[in-house]
Tab-separated table of C-alpha atoms in Angstrom:
chain	number	residue	atom	x	y	z
S	3	UNK	CA	-4.586	60.164	-113.144
S	4	UNK	CA	-5.958	57.643	-110.665
S	5	UNK	CA	-4.204	57.306	-107.338
S	6	UNK	CA	-2.293	54.048	-107.062
S	7	UNK	CA	-4.100	53.090	-103.875
S	8	UNK	CA	-7.364	52.986	-105.788
S	9	UNK	CA	-5.892	50.744	-108.497
S	10	UNK	CA	-4.059	48.272	-106.225
S	11	UNK	CA	-5.472	47.439	-102.873
S	12	UNK	CA	-2.860	47.625	-100.102
S	13	UNK	CA	-3.653	44.190	-98.729
S	14	UNK	CA	-3.218	42.578	-102.170
S	15	UNK	CA	0.182	44.247	-102.575
S	16	UNK	CA	1.459	43.163	-99.171
S	17	UNK	CA	0.081	39.655	-99.787
S	18	UNK	CA	1.987	39.446	-103.068
S	19	UNK	CA	5.148	40.676	-101.339
S	20	UNK	CA	4.825	38.065	-98.599
S	21	UNK	CA	4.301	35.230	-101.102
S	22	UNK	CA	7.302	36.404	-103.140
S	23	UNK	CA	9.511	36.027	-100.056
S	24	UNK	CA	8.583	32.371	-99.710
S	25	UNK	CA	9.454	31.536	-103.373
S	26	UNK	CA	12.225	28.965	-103.618
S	27	UNK	CA	14.790	29.105	-106.428
S	28	UNK	CA	14.145	26.671	-109.294
S	29	UNK	CA	15.632	23.206	-108.518
S	30	UNK	CA	17.821	23.235	-111.658
S	31	UNK	CA	19.440	26.503	-110.678
S	32	UNK	CA	20.164	25.273	-107.164
S	33	UNK	CA	21.830	22.121	-108.523
S	34	UNK	CA	23.961	24.122	-110.958
S	35	UNK	CA	25.125	26.364	-108.156
S	36	UNK	CA	26.015	23.321	-106.053
S	37	UNK	CA	28.031	21.768	-108.879
S	38	UNK	CA	30.042	24.908	-109.582
S	39	UNK	CA	30.533	26.716	-106.296
S	40	UNK	CA	33.049	29.245	-107.697
S	41	UNK	CA	30.915	30.130	-110.727
S	42	UNK	CA	30.109	33.818	-110.516
S	43	UNK	CA	28.743	36.235	-113.062
S	44	UNK	CA	32.267	37.418	-113.849
S	45	UNK	CA	33.381	33.802	-114.455
S	46	UNK	CA	30.507	33.261	-116.850
S	47	UNK	CA	31.422	36.386	-118.816
S	48	UNK	CA	35.059	35.310	-118.900
S	49	UNK	CA	34.145	31.844	-120.250
S	50	UNK	CA	31.920	33.318	-122.945
S	51	UNK	CA	34.595	35.810	-123.970
S	52	UNK	CA	37.170	33.001	-124.082
S	53	UNK	CA	34.943	30.963	-126.410
S	54	UNK	CA	34.429	33.987	-128.644
S	55	UNK	CA	38.148	34.641	-128.880
S	56	UNK	CA	38.732	30.950	-129.680
S	57	UNK	CA	36.231	31.125	-132.594
S	58	UNK	CA	37.895	34.282	-133.865
S	59	UNK	CA	41.360	32.694	-133.812
S	60	UNK	CA	40.095	29.576	-135.627
S	61	UNK	CA	38.474	31.566	-138.416
S	62	UNK	CA	41.618	33.708	-138.679
S	63	UNK	CA	43.680	30.578	-139.262
S	64	UNK	CA	41.214	29.255	-141.870
S	65	UNK	CA	41.121	32.624	-143.657
S	66	UNK	CA	44.916	32.653	-143.813
S	67	UNK	CA	45.131	29.119	-145.193
S	68	UNK	CA	42.408	30.105	-147.682
S	69	UNK	CA	44.639	32.895	-148.960
S	70	UNK	CA	47.473	30.390	-149.280
S	71	UNK	CA	45.179	28.110	-151.299
S	72	UNK	CA	45.052	25.349	-148.677
S	73	UNK	CA	41.416	25.711	-147.571
S	74	UNK	CA	38.455	25.714	-149.958
S	75	UNK	CA	36.452	28.872	-150.618
S	76	UNK	CA	33.468	27.311	-148.876
S	77	UNK	CA	35.462	26.683	-145.693
S	78	UNK	CA	36.675	30.280	-145.661
S	79	UNK	CA	33.128	31.596	-146.092
S	80	UNK	CA	31.788	29.294	-143.353
S	81	UNK	CA	34.495	30.382	-140.914
S	82	UNK	CA	33.947	34.048	-141.739
S	83	UNK	CA	30.200	33.774	-141.157
S	84	UNK	CA	30.823	31.997	-137.833
S	85	UNK	CA	33.189	34.817	-136.921
S	86	UNK	CA	30.634	37.422	-137.938
S	87	UNK	CA	27.879	36.051	-135.709
S	88	UNK	CA	30.254	35.534	-132.784
S	89	UNK	CA	31.489	39.122	-133.000
S	90	UNK	CA	27.905	40.326	-133.297
S	91	UNK	CA	26.884	38.499	-130.113
S	92	UNK	CA	29.997	39.690	-128.271
S	93	UNK	CA	29.438	43.314	-129.260
S	94	UNK	CA	25.744	43.206	-128.356
S	95	UNK	CA	26.539	41.699	-124.959
S	96	UNK	CA	29.209	44.334	-124.313
S	97	UNK	CA	26.775	47.099	-125.225
S	98	UNK	CA	24.243	45.654	-122.806
S	99	UNK	CA	26.791	45.433	-120.003
S	100	UNK	CA	28.061	48.978	-120.557
S	101	UNK	CA	24.486	50.235	-120.644
S	102	UNK	CA	23.703	48.520	-117.341
S	103	UNK	CA	26.882	49.913	-115.767
S	104	UNK	CA	26.023	53.447	-116.897
S	105	UNK	CA	22.513	53.008	-115.591
S	106	UNK	CA	23.940	52.183	-112.166
S	107	UNK	CA	26.379	55.118	-112.313
S	108	UNK	CA	23.591	57.538	-113.169
S	109	UNK	CA	21.560	56.425	-110.179
S	110	UNK	CA	21.043	59.355	-107.795
S	111	UNK	CA	21.687	58.398	-104.204
K	16	UNK	CA	22.868	22.019	-130.399
K	17	UNK	CA	21.434	25.250	-131.690
K	18	UNK	CA	19.222	24.256	-134.670
K	19	UNK	CA	20.041	27.443	-136.559
K	20	UNK	CA	23.732	26.678	-136.169
K	21	UNK	CA	23.294	23.088	-137.340
K	22	UNK	CA	21.401	24.262	-140.450
K	23	UNK	CA	24.627	25.911	-141.551
K	24	UNK	CA	26.546	22.675	-140.956
K	25	UNK	CA	24.012	20.514	-142.817
K	26	UNK	CA	23.645	22.868	-145.768
K	27	UNK	CA	27.428	23.157	-145.990
K	28	UNK	CA	27.717	19.364	-146.219
K	29	UNK	CA	25.118	19.409	-149.023
K	30	UNK	CA	27.006	22.092	-150.885
K	31	UNK	CA	30.240	20.163	-150.525
K	32	UNK	CA	28.634	16.973	-151.859
K	33	UNK	CA	27.127	18.796	-154.824
K	34	UNK	CA	30.390	20.484	-155.703
K	35	UNK	CA	32.097	17.091	-155.714
K	36	UNK	CA	29.336	15.875	-158.042
K	37	UNK	CA	29.970	18.818	-160.340
K	38	UNK	CA	33.664	18.004	-160.267
K	39	UNK	CA	32.894	14.475	-161.501
K	40	UNK	CA	30.676	15.912	-164.261
K	41	UNK	CA	33.495	18.228	-165.292
K	42	UNK	CA	35.931	15.301	-165.407
K	43	UNK	CA	33.508	13.300	-167.568
K	44	UNK	CA	32.889	16.177	-169.978
K	45	UNK	CA	36.570	17.029	-170.241
K	46	UNK	CA	37.479	13.411	-170.956
K	47	UNK	CA	34.621	12.687	-173.363
K	48	UNK	CA	37.078	12.458	-176.271
K	49	UNK	CA	39.916	10.681	-174.428
K	50	UNK	CA	40.900	7.457	-176.167
K	51	UNK	CA	43.647	4.892	-175.696
K	52	UNK	CA	47.072	5.211	-177.338
K	53	UNK	CA	47.708	1.610	-178.346
K	54	UNK	CA	45.640	-0.502	-180.793
K	55	UNK	CA	42.452	-1.810	-179.129
K	56	UNK	CA	43.126	0.100	-175.865
K	57	UNK	CA	40.186	1.159	-173.689
K	58	UNK	CA	39.200	4.838	-173.724
K	59	UNK	CA	38.075	6.939	-170.730
K	60	UNK	CA	35.327	5.239	-168.732
K	61	UNK	CA	32.576	7.508	-167.400
K	62	UNK	CA	32.704	8.099	-163.611
K	63	UNK	CA	29.606	7.879	-161.433
K	64	UNK	CA	28.953	9.295	-157.969
K	65	UNK	CA	26.620	8.293	-155.145
K	66	UNK	CA	25.650	10.079	-151.945
K	67	UNK	CA	24.859	8.699	-148.525
K	68	UNK	CA	23.613	10.059	-145.234
K	69	UNK	CA	26.006	10.470	-142.342
K	70	UNK	CA	24.972	10.994	-138.740
K	71	UNK	CA	26.968	13.444	-136.681
K	72	UNK	CA	26.705	11.884	-133.203
K	73	UNK	CA	28.022	14.927	-131.394
K	74	UNK	CA	25.621	17.451	-132.894
K	75	UNK	CA	22.813	14.920	-133.462
K	76	UNK	CA	22.218	15.968	-137.071
K	77	UNK	CA	22.067	13.975	-140.295
K	78	UNK	CA	24.286	15.294	-143.052
K	79	UNK	CA	25.222	14.086	-146.514
K	80	UNK	CA	28.543	12.888	-147.859
K	81	UNK	CA	29.874	11.434	-151.068
K	82	UNK	CA	29.408	7.661	-150.900
K	83	UNK	CA	31.340	6.135	-153.741
K	84	UNK	CA	32.896	7.308	-156.974
K	85	UNK	CA	32.483	4.382	-159.339
K	86	UNK	CA	32.804	3.550	-163.010
K	87	UNK	CA	29.994	3.279	-165.557
K	88	UNK	CA	29.790	-0.257	-167.021
K	89	UNK	CA	28.034	0.864	-170.182
K	90	UNK	CA	29.851	-0.593	-173.228
K	91	UNK	CA	32.056	1.651	-175.358
K	92	UNK	CA	30.919	2.600	-178.838
K	93	UNK	CA	33.077	2.023	-181.925
K	94	UNK	CA	34.115	4.620	-184.461
K	95	UNK	CA	35.732	3.896	-187.822
K	96	UNK	CA	39.045	5.780	-187.911
K	97	UNK	CA	41.899	3.606	-189.298
K	98	UNK	CA	44.556	6.325	-188.980
K	99	UNK	CA	44.033	6.633	-185.198
K	100	UNK	CA	46.790	5.134	-182.984
K	101	UNK	CA	44.149	3.236	-180.968
K	102	UNK	CA	42.493	1.699	-184.056
K	103	UNK	CA	42.281	-2.121	-184.041
K	104	UNK	CA	43.007	-4.384	-187.074
K	105	UNK	CA	39.575	-3.560	-188.585
K	106	UNK	CA	40.142	0.208	-188.245
K	107	UNK	CA	37.715	0.730	-185.330
K	108	UNK	CA	38.512	2.965	-182.347
K	109	UNK	CA	36.764	2.528	-179.003
K	110	UNK	CA	35.129	5.805	-177.919
K	111	UNK	CA	34.378	6.670	-174.265
K	112	UNK	CA	30.878	5.990	-172.897
K	113	UNK	CA	30.282	9.610	-171.780
K	114	UNK	CA	26.930	10.931	-172.974
K	115	UNK	CA	26.927	14.744	-173.214
K	116	UNK	CA	23.150	14.994	-172.707
K	117	UNK	CA	23.328	12.940	-169.508
K	118	UNK	CA	26.226	15.038	-168.223
K	119	UNK	CA	24.366	18.239	-168.967
K	120	UNK	CA	21.308	17.045	-167.039
K	121	UNK	CA	23.560	16.000	-164.180
K	122	UNK	CA	25.257	19.388	-164.193
K	123	UNK	CA	21.913	21.188	-164.047
K	124	UNK	CA	20.774	19.055	-161.137
K	125	UNK	CA	23.993	19.574	-159.207
K	126	UNK	CA	23.809	23.298	-159.767
K	127	UNK	CA	20.150	23.521	-158.658
K	128	UNK	CA	20.756	21.386	-155.611
K	129	UNK	CA	23.739	23.552	-154.662
K	130	UNK	CA	21.517	26.593	-154.982
K	131	UNK	CA	18.838	25.035	-152.744
K	132	UNK	CA	21.421	24.296	-150.051
K	133	UNK	CA	22.809	27.801	-150.399
K	134	UNK	CA	19.322	29.278	-149.854
K	135	UNK	CA	18.888	27.169	-146.716
K	136	UNK	CA	22.248	28.350	-145.425
K	137	UNK	CA	21.293	31.949	-146.083
K	138	UNK	CA	17.883	31.533	-144.426
K	139	UNK	CA	19.477	30.037	-141.310
K	140	UNK	CA	22.068	32.785	-141.162
K	141	UNK	CA	19.442	35.496	-141.543
K	142	UNK	CA	17.229	34.025	-138.819
K	143	UNK	CA	20.200	33.806	-136.493
K	144	UNK	CA	21.316	37.355	-137.151
K	145	UNK	CA	17.776	38.665	-136.619
K	146	UNK	CA	17.656	36.811	-133.300
K	147	UNK	CA	20.944	38.430	-132.251
K	148	UNK	CA	19.593	41.829	-133.309
K	149	UNK	CA	16.950	41.479	-130.592
K	150	UNK	CA	19.728	42.115	-128.059
K	151	UNK	CA	20.189	45.652	-129.341
């Protein structure tokens, strides 16, 4: 296998590193951060989870009124499908987070 | 708004409109033989239905809703049946203006249109679920 120094020249690598240090964050991101100073990653996750729980509660209510004959079959199906995709997103995101956490825990120091 | 999410909303409005249309067809078919009870009284008058577009400002999508449920002005036909309670002095009974052939065609169209909306709903749902599967 070729040595890495023959594939990448050292000066090109250090040049790329220097230019990466001078990169400014995208203007949109900076503005968002200024508008919501307390918004952290944990806050974002909490908001998303709150929305998901809200959708689940709503479809629960519709499913119950469907059983009681108050909501139409179509409404029940719509709410159930909305619930399905919300749960799917929530579970996928949780899996990703757990995976990332385990990755960090496995890191040998 | 997420286009794949709004497909579900739009197709659902189409399905709702078509099921209302089918309801009107069912009412017409069921009442095809309804006549009056007093001499010369009017029988059941065929119901009609129209659709119109409705713009959802919040989501920015155009959906469909039932516009107006009206009455068909077509004149009633007369049937000779002197023993009927609704028969006039000449023995004629007014019969409703429902045409079974027309109602059948209407029913077919409503059913096909419902199916088309259902397929759109399913396609949108499938695309969305495949997109979510990318996270795995």
